[in-house]
Amino acid sequence: MATDLGELLVPYMPTIRVPRTGDRVFKSECAFSYDSPESEGGLYVCLNSFLGFGREHVERHYRKTGQSVYMHLKRHVKEKATGAAGGAIPRRRNGKVFLDLELNRDFNGGDYEYEDEAKLVIFPDHFEIPLPNIEELPALVTIACDAILNAPSPYKKQESDSWEEEIQVSKHARSLTQQENGVRIPPSGWKCAKCEMRENLWLNLTDGSVLCGKWFFDGSGGNGHALEHYKKTNFPLAVKLDTVTPDGADVYSFDEEEAVLDPHISEHLLHFGIDMLQMQRTENGHHTDNHVQPRVSDWEVIQEAGLKLKPVYGSGYTGIKNLGNSCYLSTTMQVLFSIPEFQRAYVGNLQRIFDYSPLDPTQDFNTQMAKLGHGLLSGQYSKPPMKSELIEQVMKEDYKQQQRGISPKMFKALVSKGHPEFSSNRQQDAHEFLLHLINLVERNSSGSENPSDVFRFLVEERVQCCQTQKVRYTQRVDYLMQLPVPLEAASNREELIAYESKRKEAEENMRPPPEPVRARIPFTACLQAFTEPENVPDFWSSALFWFETFEGLETHSPNILKNIMDTFLFVIYKIAFKNLFFLCATDVSIDVPDFLDLNRLRATGLQAGEEELPDLTPPIVIPEDTRGENLLNTPEIDESSVMQLAEMGFPLEACRKAVYYTGNMGAEMAFNWIIAHMEEPDFAEPLAVPTYMEPDLPSPSLPTTSALDNQPPEESISILTSMGFPRHHTIQALKATNNNLERALDWIFTHPDCEEESEAMSDTADTEPNDNSFSNGNAHSDSSLSPDQDLSSPRVRDGPGRYELFAFISHMGASTMSGHYVCHIKKEGRWLIYNDHKVCLSERPPKDLGYMYFYRRLSSC
């Protein structure tokens, strides 16, 4: 038999590989679906590429690659028989077969047992060889099988590099000595023993000292007194007071320099008079007032806690597992795949995308989008329990309907690759992730349907020179509106003023604060605040041919939309400064309407009696190191503001530019400039103070033409082409504006007539293919294009302006970089709540507490 097996495998030996260091082995998830060893058909792992395939997709890989030998992995999971010892280690057959295999469901090891099977399968005849079979298999095959079975998760390296590590028990927890000094900590009114700080307070578990932590960018203020105390005393453990709840608390070890677990935290706190069972975290998990608030928290309202929500199953009702602060991704993808254009582009073209996928589909964006869309919409991973199982489970006291959901590990690893924030295990802003994903969709939709077209629109902006009263109308591409929250427009303003007065009085007298009052803001006030005029720093007036700092007046005007998009998306900007750089979520309620009419926002262009600013190119900014004797004097910069920004982790040169361009008006203004410009390619480059020259009188001693003749940076070209502009036109615009992205975008809109000329010149000057152009259009779209759109403009859709709310994403927490996200989606006339892997019918959708709102155009308009 050994000879027979050896001879059988001889033709395939050149294709069998042993995994080496750096090879990723996908033995827990299919590259095209969410099938796993626990699925009915098991999982097939290629012995050459080490990719995993479900039974439905392994034949495709065999036909495409000719690879014939696969390892078939199958895990049988079943509930323990009645009378089995509770808590016993699950029985398994072939114990080492699935070493380090990740479970795709949350099983209680005491209630379930499993059996593992592995075998080699040779295609196309499906000849099977059971494993282990060491004596009968060639040595190379045995080594390869053993290496695959013992290989770590393909995501382990990413997790160790960027994800937060699992918190470990402190070595000091069990042997901690606490002083009998009579210290008792009250349940509220905490303050640092060495300063006036009332936030970011830490209780030393040895002597009971309450001291402040150090200052962090996320707003956790402090002067570092807790750390100073440790350096003097060597008392190692401290607990953050505003995190103490009946479930636990955040503990930090100064000696181990990391967050730790303290199994005896309840006893250690009780030593100083703190009863964990009587403690409760405030609604956002951040005790800024050190007192429990009786009002029902946003966490409970948004998640509809306390209500008996009915789980739903089937197509479109599949949840997404939380990988650890990945809810921002889950909610965004749930909403996107409720939009018909995204369903059609990826799930509708599933077979074509899969058939033409590259050899490594785990690294192909379109393949992974199609995989995720099919996982969410097929219903294959959202099946209700069998009737017999349901009856049996209902008999148990701890019965809860379990919804498994799908794990987005492969998708997250791909879309976050190379991104410093999204590749981490930290919470992120769902708004920023959506824009990041739209950018990926744009990049990977060349020559095919681009579903992000449903969001794209043109905003018309009106700029007026305050000295000459002349105006300029410009356009820019956008995908959403970011609406401010005007607290001064609150309908319950008197109630808010009264609350603030009571809160200050309670704080001064060290009494518990009153129950907080939520501001109620009309939606129309948010929209009005968005269109309010604002000053433009460093406004260059072509009428005066000079920069007039804060003399330009920019306004969106009541009419701002050049086209009415298919899907209208807006974000309620609830984040505000509580103290300097302390970003916190504003407690507001917005009366967002179910139906919306945007027709009144259509742009009208130049009005009668208005005079346009001359169409002149702004002056050339000469780099600082090429100006020689024409350099201006070193600008005056407030170094204290620069250092404040630098301590937050921003590049020093970027901080200098921020302070300079905001006229030394303070660190807060400079911080706003950084947030608005941090995505620019030259964000961290040294400050170049501009020198201005008359265009018709260039200085012969300066190399003014060399800067324009150079090829623009490829990154800048890609940014503009991703918006839909032709490559040759973007290159010409960048050259004409000294590679300034904002000015180049304005140049494109104001020079549409140059498109034909630049296209003719591009045959000799630029021979690279236009990979990012969208000139092929959207062949599958039913929406019409804007009638006055020319070829040089980005592709946008237009139509009637009546909309209906169909989805919203809600956030709970102190800021969008922490807390939790859930989404509500309206399907078949009913609202549903998607909370990680759980999908239920919504009883009270909290529309007034949302963060991102999605409206679809009414077809009956």
Coordinates of N, CA and C in Angstrom, one line a residue, residues 349-509:
N349 N -22.2 40.5 -10.0 CA -21.1 40.0 -10.9 C -20.2 39.0 -10.2
L350 N -20.7 38.3 -9.2 CA -19.9 37.4 -8.4 C -19.1 36.4 -9.2
Q351 N -19.8 35.7 -10.1 CA -19.1 34.6 -10.8 C -18.0 35.2 -11.7
R352 N -18.3 36.3 -12.4 CA -17.3 36.9 -13.2 C -16.1 37.4 -12.4
I353 N -16.4 38.0 -11.3 CA -15.2 38.5 -10.4 C -14.4 37.3 -9.9
F354 N -15.1 36.2 -9.5 CA -14.4 35.1 -9.0 C -13.6 34.4 -10.1
D355 N -14.2 34.3 -11.3 CA -13.5 33.6 -12.4 C -12.3 34.3 -12.9
Y356 N -12.3 35.7 -12.8 CA -11.2 36.4 -13.3 C -10.3 37.0 -12.1
S357 N -10.5 36.4 -11.0 CA -9.7 36.8 -9.8 C -8.2 36.4 -10.0
P358 N -7.2 37.1 -9.4 CA -5.8 36.7 -9.5 C -5.6 35.4 -8.8
L359 N -4.3 34.9 -8.9 CA -4.0 33.6 -8.3 C -4.1 33.7 -6.8
D360 N -3.9 34.9 -6.2 CA -4.1 35.1 -4.7 C -5.3 35.9 -4.5
P361 N -6.5 35.4 -4.4 CA -7.7 36.2 -4.3 C -7.8 36.9 -3.0
T362 N -7.0 36.5 -2.0 CA -7.1 37.1 -0.7 C -6.5 38.5 -0.8
Q363 N -5.8 38.9 -1.8 CA -5.2 40.2 -2.0 C -5.9 41.0 -3.1
D364 N -7.1 40.6 -3.5 CA -7.8 41.3 -4.6 C -9.0 41.9 -4.0
F365 N -9.1 43.3 -4.1 CA -10.2 44.0 -3.5 C -11.5 43.6 -4.0
N366 N -11.7 43.5 -5.3 CA -13.0 43.2 -5.8 C -13.5 41.8 -5.4
T367 N -12.6 40.9 -5.3 CA -12.9 39.5 -4.9 C -13.4 39.5 -3.4
Q368 N -12.7 40.2 -2.6 CA -13.1 40.2 -1.2 C -14.3 41.0 -0.9
M369 N -14.6 42.1 -1.8 CA -15.9 42.8 -1.7 C -17.0 41.9 -2.1
A370 N -16.8 41.1 -3.2 CA -17.8 40.2 -3.6 C -18.1 39.1 -2.6
K371 N -17.0 38.6 -2.0 CA -17.1 37.6 -0.9 C -17.9 38.1 0.2
L372 N -17.6 39.3 0.7 CA -18.3 39.9 1.8 C -19.8 40.1 1.5
G373 N -20.0 40.7 0.3 CA -21.4 41.0 -0.1 C -22.2 39.7 -0.2
H374 N -21.7 38.6 -0.8 CA -22.4 37.4 -0.8 C -22.6 36.8 0.5
G375 N -21.6 36.9 1.4 CA -21.8 36.4 2.8 C -22.9 37.1 3.5
L376 N -23.1 38.4 3.3 CA -24.2 39.2 3.9 C -25.5 39.0 3.3
L377 N -25.6 38.8 2.0 CA -26.9 38.8 1.3 C -27.4 37.4 0.9
S378 N -26.6 36.4 0.9 CA -27.0 35.1 0.5 C -27.9 34.4 1.5
G379 N -27.8 34.7 2.8 CA -28.5 34.0 3.8 C -27.9 32.7 4.2
Q380 N -26.8 32.3 3.5 CA -26.1 31.1 3.7 C -25.6 31.0 5.2
Y381 N -25.3 32.1 5.7 CA -24.6 32.1 7.1 C -25.6 32.8 8.1
S382 N -26.9 32.7 7.8 CA -27.9 33.3 8.7 C -29.1 32.4 8.6
K383 N -29.0 31.2 9.3 CA -30.1 30.3 9.2 C -30.7 30.1 10.6
P384 N -32.0 30.1 10.7 CA -32.6 29.9 12.0 C -32.4 28.5 12.5
P385 N -32.4 28.3 13.9 CA -32.2 26.9 14.4 C -33.3 26.0 14.0
M386 N -33.0 24.7 13.9 CA -34.0 23.7 13.6 C -35.1 23.7 14.7
K387 N -36.3 23.2 14.3 CA -37.4 23.2 15.3 C -37.0 22.3 16.5
S388 N -36.4 21.2 16.2 CA -36.1 20.3 17.3 C -35.1 20.9 18.2
E389 N -34.1 21.6 17.6 CA -33.1 22.3 18.4 C -33.7 23.4 19.2
L390 N -34.6 24.1 18.6 CA -35.2 25.2 19.3 C -36.0 24.8 20.5
I391 N -36.8 23.7 20.4 CA -37.6 23.2 21.5 C -36.6 22.7 22.7
E392 N -35.5 22.1 22.3 CA -34.6 21.6 23.3 C -33.9 22.8 24.0
Q393 N -33.6 23.8 23.2 CA -32.8 24.9 23.8 C -33.8 25.8 24.7
V394 N -35.0 25.9 24.3 CA -36.0 26.7 25.1 C -36.2 26.1 26.5
M395 N -36.0 24.9 26.6 CA -36.1 24.2 27.9 C -35.0 24.6 28.9
K396 N -33.9 25.1 28.3 CA -32.8 25.5 29.2 C -33.1 26.9 29.8
E397 N -32.7 27.1 31.0 CA -32.9 28.4 31.6 C -32.1 29.5 31.0
D398 N -30.9 29.2 30.5 CA -30.0 30.2 30.0 C -30.2 30.3 28.5
Y399 N -31.3 30.0 27.9 CA -31.5 29.9 26.5 C -31.4 31.3 25.9
K400 N -30.6 31.4 24.8 CA -30.6 32.6 24.0 C -30.4 32.2 22.6
Q401 N -31.1 32.8 21.7 CA -31.0 32.4 20.3 C -29.6 33.0 19.8
Q402 N -28.8 32.0 19.3 CA -27.4 32.4 18.9 C -27.4 32.7 17.4
Q403 N -26.9 33.9 17.1 CA -26.6 34.3 15.7 C -25.1 34.3 15.5
R404 N -24.6 33.5 14.5 CA -23.2 33.4 14.4 C -22.5 34.6 13.7
G405 N -23.1 35.0 12.6 CA -22.4 36.1 11.8 C -21.2 35.6 11.1
I406 N -20.6 36.4 10.3 CA -19.4 36.1 9.6 C -18.2 36.9 10.1
S407 N -17.0 36.3 10.0 CA -15.8 37.0 10.5 C -15.1 37.7 9.4
P408 N -14.9 39.1 9.5 CA -14.3 39.8 8.4 C -12.8 39.9 8.4
K409 N -12.1 38.9 9.0 CA -10.7 39.0 9.2 C -10.0 39.2 7.9
M410 N -10.3 38.4 6.8 CA -9.6 38.5 5.6 C -9.9 39.9 4.9
F411 N -11.1 40.3 5.0 CA -11.5 41.6 4.4 C -10.8 42.8 5.1
K412 N -10.8 42.8 6.4 CA -10.2 43.8 7.2 C -8.7 43.9 6.9
A413 N -8.0 42.7 6.8 CA -6.6 42.7 6.6 C -6.2 43.3 5.3
L414 N -7.1 43.1 4.3 CA -6.8 43.7 2.9 C -7.1 45.2 2.9
V415 N -8.3 45.6 3.3 CA -8.6 47.0 3.1 C -7.8 47.9 4.1
S416 N -7.3 47.4 5.2 CA -6.5 48.2 6.1 C -5.0 48.1 5.9
K417 N -4.6 47.3 4.9 CA -3.2 47.1 4.6 C -2.5 48.4 4.4
G418 N -1.4 48.6 5.1 CA -0.6 49.8 4.9 C -1.2 51.1 5.6
H419 N -2.4 51.0 6.2 CA -3.0 52.2 6.8 C -2.7 52.1 8.3
P420 N -2.0 53.1 8.9 CA -1.6 53.1 10.3 C -2.7 52.9 11.3
E421 N -3.9 53.4 11.0 CA -5.0 53.4 11.9 C -5.9 52.2 11.7
F422 N -6.4 52.0 10.5 CA -7.3 50.9 10.2 C -6.7 49.5 10.4
S423 N -5.4 49.4 10.3 CA -4.7 48.2 10.5 C -4.5 47.8 12.0
S424 N -4.8 48.8 12.8 CA -4.7 48.6 14.3 C -5.9 48.0 14.8
N425 N -5.9 47.6 16.1 CA -7.1 47.1 16.8 C -7.8 48.2 17.6
R426 N -7.5 49.4 17.3 CA -8.2 50.5 18.0 C -9.5 50.9 17.3
Q427 N -10.4 51.5 18.0 CA -11.6 52.0 17.4 C -11.3 53.1 16.5
Q428 N -12.1 53.2 15.4 CA -11.8 54.2 14.4 C -13.1 54.9 14.1
D429 N -13.0 56.0 13.3 CA -14.2 56.8 12.9 C -14.8 56.2 11.7
A430 N -16.1 55.8 11.8 CA -16.8 55.1 10.7 C -16.9 56.1 9.5
H431 N -17.0 57.4 9.7 CA -17.0 58.3 8.6 C -15.7 58.3 7.8
E432 N -14.6 58.3 8.5 CA -13.3 58.2 7.8 C -13.1 56.9 7.1
F433 N -13.5 55.8 7.7 CA -13.4 54.5 7.1 C -14.2 54.5 5.8
L434 N -15.4 55.0 5.8 CA -16.2 55.1 4.6 C -15.5 55.8 3.5
L435 N -14.9 56.9 3.7 CA -14.2 57.6 2.7 C -13.0 56.8 2.2
H436 N -12.3 56.2 3.1 CA -11.2 55.3 2.8 C -11.7 54.2 1.8
L437 N -12.8 53.6 2.1 CA -13.3 52.5 1.3 C -13.8 53.0 -0.1
I438 N -14.4 54.2 -0.1 CA -14.8 54.8 -1.4 C -13.6 55.0 -2.3
N439 N -12.5 55.4 -1.7 CA -11.3 55.6 -2.4 C -10.8 54.2 -3.0
L440 N -10.9 53.2 -2.2 CA -10.5 51.8 -2.8 C -11.5 51.4 -3.9
V441 N -12.8 51.7 -3.7 CA -13.7 51.3 -4.7 C -13.4 52.1 -6.0
E442 N -13.2 53.4 -5.9 CA -12.8 54.2 -7.1 C -11.6 53.6 -7.8
R443 N -10.6 53.2 -7.0 CA -9.3 52.7 -7.5 C -9.5 51.4 -8.3
N444 N -10.4 50.6 -7.8 CA -10.6 49.3 -8.4 C -11.8 49.1 -9.3
S445 N -12.3 50.2 -9.8 CA -13.5 50.2 -10.6 C -13.3 50.6 -12.0
S446 N -12.0 50.7 -12.4 CA -11.7 51.2 -13.8 C -12.3 50.2 -14.8
G447 N -13.1 50.8 -15.8 CA -13.6 49.9 -16.8 C -14.8 49.1 -16.4
S448 N -15.3 49.3 -15.2 CA -16.5 48.5 -14.8 C -17.4 49.4 -14.0
E449 N -18.5 48.9 -13.5 CA -19.5 49.7 -12.8 C -18.8 50.2 -11.5
N450 N -19.0 51.5 -11.2 CA -18.4 52.1 -10.1 C -19.6 52.4 -9.1
P451 N -19.8 51.6 -8.1 CA -21.0 51.8 -7.3 C -20.9 53.1 -6.4
S452 N -19.7 53.6 -6.2 CA -19.6 54.9 -5.4 C -20.1 56.1 -6.2
D453 N -20.5 55.9 -7.4 CA -21.1 57.0 -8.2 C -22.4 57.5 -7.5
V454 N -23.0 56.6 -6.7 CA -24.3 57.0 -6.1 C -24.1 58.1 -5.1
F455 N -22.9 58.2 -4.6 CA -22.6 59.3 -3.5 C -22.1 60.5 -4.1
R456 N -21.4 60.5 -5.3 CA -20.6 61.6 -5.8 C -21.5 62.7 -6.2
F457 N -21.1 63.9 -5.8 CA -21.8 65.1 -6.3 C -20.8 66.3 -6.3
L458 N -21.2 67.3 -7.0 CA -20.4 68.6 -7.1 C -21.0 69.7 -6.2
V459 N -20.1 70.3 -5.5 CA -20.5 71.4 -4.6 C -20.1 72.7 -5.3
E460 N -21.0 73.6 -5.4 CA -20.6 74.9 -5.9 C -20.4 75.9 -4.7
E461 N -19.2 76.5 -4.8 CA -18.8 77.4 -3.7 C -18.6 78.8 -4.3
R462 N -19.1 79.8 -3.5 CA -19.0 81.2 -3.9 C -18.0 81.9 -3.0
V463 N -17.0 82.5 -3.6 CA -16.0 83.3 -2.9 C -16.1 84.7 -3.3
Q464 N -16.1 85.6 -2.4 CA -16.2 87.0 -2.7 C -15.0 87.8 -2.1
C465 N -14.4 88.6 -2.8 CA -13.4 89.5 -2.3 C -14.1 90.7 -1.6
C466 N -13.7 90.8 -0.3 CA -14.5 91.8 0.4 C -14.1 93.3 0.1
Q467 N -13.0 93.5 -0.6 CA -12.6 94.8 -1.0 C -13.2 95.2 -2.3
T468 N -13.2 94.3 -3.3 CA -13.7 94.7 -4.6 C -15.2 94.2 -4.8
Q469 N -15.7 93.3 -3.9 CA -17.0 92.8 -4.0 C -17.2 91.8 -5.2
K470 N -16.1 91.5 -5.9 CA -16.2 90.6 -7.0 C -16.2 89.2 -6.5
V471 N -16.8 88.2 -7.3 CA -17.0 86.9 -6.9 C -16.4 85.9 -7.8
R472 N -16.2 84.7 -7.3 CA -15.8 83.5 -8.1 C -16.6 82.3 -7.7
Y473 N -17.1 81.6 -8.6 CA -17.8 80.4 -8.4 C -16.9 79.2 -8.8
T474 N -16.7 78.3 -7.9 CA -15.9 77.1 -8.1 C -16.7 75.9 -7.7
Q475 N -16.2 74.7 -8.2 CA -16.8 73.5 -7.9 C -15.8 72.5 -7.3
R476 N -16.2 71.6 -6.5 CA -15.4 70.6 -5.9 C -16.2 69.3 -5.8
V477 N -15.5 68.2 -5.9 CA -16.2 66.9 -5.8 C -16.3 66.5 -4.3
D478 N -17.4 65.9 -3.9 CA -17.6 65.4 -2.6 C -18.5 64.2 -2.6
Y479 N -18.5 63.5 -1.5 CA -19.3 62.3 -1.3 C -20.3 62.4 -0.2
L480 N -20.2 63.4 0.7 CA -21.1 63.5 1.8 C -21.0 65.0 2.3
M481 N -22.0 65.3 3.1 CA -22.1 66.6 3.8 C -21.8 66.4 5.3
Q482 N -20.9 67.2 5.8 CA -20.6 67.2 7.2 C -21.3 68.4 7.9
L483 N -22.4 68.1 8.6 CA -23.2 69.2 9.1 C -22.8 69.5 10.5
P484 N -22.6 70.8 10.9 CA -22.2 71.2 12.2 C -23.5 71.1 13.1
V485 N -23.2 71.2 14.4 CA -24.3 71.2 15.4 C -24.3 72.6 16.1
P486 N -25.2 73.5 15.7 CA -25.3 74.8 16.3 C -26.1 74.8 17.6
L487 N -25.3 74.7 18.7 CA -25.9 74.5 20.1 C -26.8 75.8 20.4
E488 N -26.4 76.9 19.8 CA -27.2 78.1 20.1 C -28.6 78.1 19.5
A489 N -28.8 77.1 18.6 CA -30.2 77.0 18.0 C -31.0 76.0 18.7
A490 N -30.6 75.5 19.9 CA -31.3 74.4 20.6 C -32.7 74.9 21.0
S491 N -33.7 74.1 20.8 CA -35.1 74.5 21.1 C -35.3 74.5 22.6
N492 N -34.5 73.8 23.4 CA -34.6 73.9 24.8 C -33.5 74.6 25.4
R493 N -33.1 75.8 24.9 CA -32.0 76.5 25.3 C -32.1 77.0 26.8
E494 N -33.3 77.4 27.2 CA -33.4 77.9 28.6 C -33.2 76.7 29.5
E495 N -33.6 75.6 29.2 CA -33.4 74.4 30.0 C -31.9 74.1 30.1
L496 N -31.2 74.2 29.0 CA -29.7 74.0 29.0 C -29.0 75.0 29.9
I497 N -29.4 76.3 29.8 CA -28.8 77.3 30.6 C -29.0 77.0 32.1
A498 N -30.2 76.6 32.4 CA -30.5 76.3 33.8 C -29.7 75.1 34.3
Y499 N -29.5 74.1 33.5 CA -28.7 73.0 33.8 C -27.3 73.3 34.1
E500 N -26.7 74.2 33.2 CA -25.3 74.5 33.3 C -25.1 75.3 34.5
S501 N -26.0 76.2 34.9 CA -25.9 76.9 36.2 C -25.9 76.0 37.4
K502 N -26.8 75.0 37.4 CA -26.9 74.1 38.5 C -25.6 73.2 38.5
R503 N -25.1 72.8 37.4 CA -23.9 72.0 37.3 C -22.7 72.7 37.9
K504 N -22.5 74.0 37.5 CA -21.4 74.8 38.1 C -21.5 75.0 39.6
E505 N -22.7 75.2 40.0 CA -23.0 75.4 41.5 C -22.6 74.1 42.2
A506 N -23.0 73.0 41.7 CA -22.8 71.7 42.3 C -21.3 71.4 42.4
E507 N -20.6 71.8 41.3 CA -19.1 71.5 41.2 C -18.4 72.4 42.3
E508 N -18.8 73.6 42.4 CA -18.2 74.5 43.4 C -18.4 74.1 44.8
N509 N -19.6 73.5 45.1 CA -19.9 73.1 46.4 C -19.7 71.6 46.7

